[in-house]
CSV table of C-alpha atoms in Angstrom, one decimal:
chain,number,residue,atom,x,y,z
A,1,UNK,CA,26.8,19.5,11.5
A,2,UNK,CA,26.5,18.5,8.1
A,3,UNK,CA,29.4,20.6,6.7
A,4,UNK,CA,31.7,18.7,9.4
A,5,UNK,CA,30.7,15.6,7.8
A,6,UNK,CA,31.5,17.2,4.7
A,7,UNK,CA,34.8,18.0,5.8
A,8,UNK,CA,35.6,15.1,7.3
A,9,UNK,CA,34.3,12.9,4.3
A,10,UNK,CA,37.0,14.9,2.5
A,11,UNK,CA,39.6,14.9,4.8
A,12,UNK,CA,39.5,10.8,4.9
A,13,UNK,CA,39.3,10.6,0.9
A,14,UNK,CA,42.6,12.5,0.8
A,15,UNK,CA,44.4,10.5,3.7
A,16,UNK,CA,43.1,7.7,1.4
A,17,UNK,CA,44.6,8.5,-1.1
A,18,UNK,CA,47.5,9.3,0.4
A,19,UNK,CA,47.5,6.0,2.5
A,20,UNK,CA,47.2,4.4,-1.2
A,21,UNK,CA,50.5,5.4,-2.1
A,22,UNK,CA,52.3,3.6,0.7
A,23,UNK,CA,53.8,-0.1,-0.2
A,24,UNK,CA,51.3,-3.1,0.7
A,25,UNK,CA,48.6,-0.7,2.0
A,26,UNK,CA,46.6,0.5,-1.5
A,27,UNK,CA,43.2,-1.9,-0.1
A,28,UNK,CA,43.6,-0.2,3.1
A,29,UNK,CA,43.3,3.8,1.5
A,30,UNK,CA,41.0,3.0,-0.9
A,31,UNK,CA,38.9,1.5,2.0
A,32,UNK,CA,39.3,4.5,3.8
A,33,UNK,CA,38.5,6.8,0.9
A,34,UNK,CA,35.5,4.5,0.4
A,35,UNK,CA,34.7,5.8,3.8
A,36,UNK,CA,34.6,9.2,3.4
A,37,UNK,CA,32.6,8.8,0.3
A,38,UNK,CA,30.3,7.9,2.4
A,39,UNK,CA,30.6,10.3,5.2
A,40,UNK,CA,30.5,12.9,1.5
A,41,UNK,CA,27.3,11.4,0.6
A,42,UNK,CA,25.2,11.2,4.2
A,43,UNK,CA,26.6,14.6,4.3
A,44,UNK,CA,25.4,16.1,0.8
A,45,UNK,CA,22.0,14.0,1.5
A,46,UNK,CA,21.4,16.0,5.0
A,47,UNK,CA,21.8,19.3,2.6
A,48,UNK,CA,19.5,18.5,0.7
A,49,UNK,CA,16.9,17.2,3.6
A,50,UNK,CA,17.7,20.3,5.5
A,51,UNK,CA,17.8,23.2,2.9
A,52,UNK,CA,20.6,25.1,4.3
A,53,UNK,CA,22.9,26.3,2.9
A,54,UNK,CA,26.9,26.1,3.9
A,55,UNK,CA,29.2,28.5,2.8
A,56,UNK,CA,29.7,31.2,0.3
A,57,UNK,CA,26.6,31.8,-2.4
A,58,UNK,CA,27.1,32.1,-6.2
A,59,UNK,CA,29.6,34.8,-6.9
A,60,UNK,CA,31.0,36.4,-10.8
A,61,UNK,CA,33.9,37.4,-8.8
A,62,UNK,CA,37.5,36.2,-9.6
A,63,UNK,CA,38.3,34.4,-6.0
A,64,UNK,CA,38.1,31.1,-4.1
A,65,UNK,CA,34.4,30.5,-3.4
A,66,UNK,CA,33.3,27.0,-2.0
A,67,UNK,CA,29.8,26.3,-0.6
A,68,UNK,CA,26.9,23.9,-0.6
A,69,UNK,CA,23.2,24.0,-1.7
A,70,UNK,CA,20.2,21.3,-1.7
A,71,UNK,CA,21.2,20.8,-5.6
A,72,UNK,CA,25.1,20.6,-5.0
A,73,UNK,CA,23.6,18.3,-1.8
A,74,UNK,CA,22.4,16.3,-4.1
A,75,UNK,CA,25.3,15.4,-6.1
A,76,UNK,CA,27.7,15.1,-3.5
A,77,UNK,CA,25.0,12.9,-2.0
A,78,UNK,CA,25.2,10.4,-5.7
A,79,UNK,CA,28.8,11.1,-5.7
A,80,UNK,CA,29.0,9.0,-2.1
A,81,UNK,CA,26.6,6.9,-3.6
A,82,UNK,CA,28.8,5.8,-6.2
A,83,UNK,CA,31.9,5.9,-5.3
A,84,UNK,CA,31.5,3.9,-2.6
A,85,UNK,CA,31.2,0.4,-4.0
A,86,UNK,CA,33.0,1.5,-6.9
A,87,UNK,CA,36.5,2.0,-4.7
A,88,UNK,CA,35.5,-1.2,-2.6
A,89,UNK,CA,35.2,-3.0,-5.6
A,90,UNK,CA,38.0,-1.3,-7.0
A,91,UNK,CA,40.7,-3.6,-4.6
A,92,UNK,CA,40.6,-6.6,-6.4
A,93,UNK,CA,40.7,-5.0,-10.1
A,94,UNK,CA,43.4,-3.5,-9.0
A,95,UNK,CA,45.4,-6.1,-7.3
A,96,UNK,CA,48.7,-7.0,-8.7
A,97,UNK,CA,48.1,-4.3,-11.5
A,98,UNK,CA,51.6,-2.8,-12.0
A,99,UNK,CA,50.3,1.2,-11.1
A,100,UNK,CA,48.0,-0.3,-8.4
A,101,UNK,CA,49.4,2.5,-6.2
A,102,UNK,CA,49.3,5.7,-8.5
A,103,UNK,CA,46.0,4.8,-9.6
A,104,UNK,CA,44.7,4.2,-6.4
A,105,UNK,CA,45.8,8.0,-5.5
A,106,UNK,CA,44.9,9.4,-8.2
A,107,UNK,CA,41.1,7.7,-8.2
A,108,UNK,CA,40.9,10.0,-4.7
A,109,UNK,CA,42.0,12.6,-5.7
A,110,UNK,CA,40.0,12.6,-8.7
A,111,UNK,CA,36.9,12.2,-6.1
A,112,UNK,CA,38.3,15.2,-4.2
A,113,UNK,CA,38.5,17.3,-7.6
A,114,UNK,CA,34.5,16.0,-8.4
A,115,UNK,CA,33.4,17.6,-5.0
A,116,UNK,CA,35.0,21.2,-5.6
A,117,UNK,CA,33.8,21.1,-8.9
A,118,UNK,CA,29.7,20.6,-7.2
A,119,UNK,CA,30.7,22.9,-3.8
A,120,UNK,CA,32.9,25.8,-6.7
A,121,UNK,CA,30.9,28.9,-6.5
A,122,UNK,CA,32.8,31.2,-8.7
A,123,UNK,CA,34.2,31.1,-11.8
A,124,UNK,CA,37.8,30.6,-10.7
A,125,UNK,CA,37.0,27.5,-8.3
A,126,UNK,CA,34.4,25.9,-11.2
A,127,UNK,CA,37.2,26.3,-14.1
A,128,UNK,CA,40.2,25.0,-11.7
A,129,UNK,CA,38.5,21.9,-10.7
A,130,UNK,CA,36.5,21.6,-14.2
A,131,UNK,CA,40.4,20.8,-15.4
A,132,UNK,CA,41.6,19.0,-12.9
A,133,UNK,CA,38.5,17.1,-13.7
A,134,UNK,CA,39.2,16.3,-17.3
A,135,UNK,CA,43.1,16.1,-16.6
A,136,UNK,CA,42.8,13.0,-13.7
A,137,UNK,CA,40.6,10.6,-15.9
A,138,UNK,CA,43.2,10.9,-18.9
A,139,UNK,CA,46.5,10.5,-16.4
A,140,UNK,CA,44.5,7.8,-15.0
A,141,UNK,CA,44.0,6.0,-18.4
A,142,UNK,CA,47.5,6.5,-19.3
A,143,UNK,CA,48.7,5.0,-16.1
A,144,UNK,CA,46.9,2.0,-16.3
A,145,UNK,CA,47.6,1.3,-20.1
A,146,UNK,CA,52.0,2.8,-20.0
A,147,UNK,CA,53.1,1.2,-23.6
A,148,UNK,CA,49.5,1.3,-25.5
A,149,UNK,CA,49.3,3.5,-28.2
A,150,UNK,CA,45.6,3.6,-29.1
A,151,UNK,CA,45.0,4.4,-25.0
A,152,UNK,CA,47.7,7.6,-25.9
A,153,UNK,CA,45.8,8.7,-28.9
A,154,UNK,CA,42.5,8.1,-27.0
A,155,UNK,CA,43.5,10.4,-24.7
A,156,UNK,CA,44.7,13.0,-26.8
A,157,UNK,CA,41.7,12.9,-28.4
A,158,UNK,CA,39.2,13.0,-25.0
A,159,UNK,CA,41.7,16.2,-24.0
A,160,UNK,CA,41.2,18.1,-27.4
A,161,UNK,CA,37.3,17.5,-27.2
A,162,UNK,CA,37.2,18.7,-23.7
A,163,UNK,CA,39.3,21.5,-24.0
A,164,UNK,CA,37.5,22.5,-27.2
A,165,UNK,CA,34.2,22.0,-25.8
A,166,UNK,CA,35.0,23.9,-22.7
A,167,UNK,CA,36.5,27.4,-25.0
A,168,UNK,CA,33.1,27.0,-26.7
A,169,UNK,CA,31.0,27.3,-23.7
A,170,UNK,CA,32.8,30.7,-22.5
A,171,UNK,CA,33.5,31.9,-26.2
């Protein structure tokens, strides 16, 4: 039950987003993406409650692994936690802001990339989304902020750390 709520939760995050996109209608995806962070959340809570597992266990292999724990129940549980007010609250900061739209979509997706990152269980899955991870934040930042320069070398600077940071780990 709780992995349907888990799917679901993502499922509406992504229509969300996707809703985002469309002229006039960014409050009413990001509501709906505030709703499946919460569906994400009651459902990462009830695996951690429960204790059982969904999915595929820890793997070293080089494939696709996705599953959930208590721990990674956990976090999806404070990811729903969060994000919820944060993309309600979200509407009116964005109003009228001239990439309303795109960062709208990319805020969901970013939430979508944050969950495969806690569910990855291989090394494939953890280093995919672990980029997408640090990639979204930056486009994000550059969307919002087009003709600043210190917001361009800010960036640059967040991508370099991460990327250098990240080598260091698996070097």
């Amino acid at each position: 039950m709780s992995g349907t709520v888990l799917l679901v939760g993502l499922g509406v995050i992504g229509f969300g987003g996707l809703i985002s996109g469309v002229r006039r209608c960014t409050a009413v995806g990001l509501i709906l993406s505030a709703i499946g962070a919460a569906a994400v959340g009651v459902a990462g809570f009830a695996f951690l409650c429960s204790g059982h597992p969904a999915g595929a266990g820890f793997t070293s292999e080089l494939t696709v692994s996705l599953g959930v724990d208590q721990l990674s129940g956990l976090f999806l549980g404070m990811l729903g936690l969060v994000a919820v007010p944060a993309l309600v609250f979200s509407i009116s900061y964005l109003r009228g802001h001239r990439g309303e739209r795109a960062i709208a979509m990319l805020t969901s997706l970013f939430l979508l990339v944050l969950a495969l990152v806690l569910c990855a269980r291989d090394p494939v899955t953890l280093l995919a989304g672990w980029e997408l991870m640090t990639a979204l934040p930056a486009t994000i930042i550059l969307v919002a902020r087009r003709c600043d320069e210190l917001a361009r070398r800010t960036v640059f600077t967040y991508l370099a750390v991460t990327h250098l940071g990240g080598a260091g780990t698996w070097i």
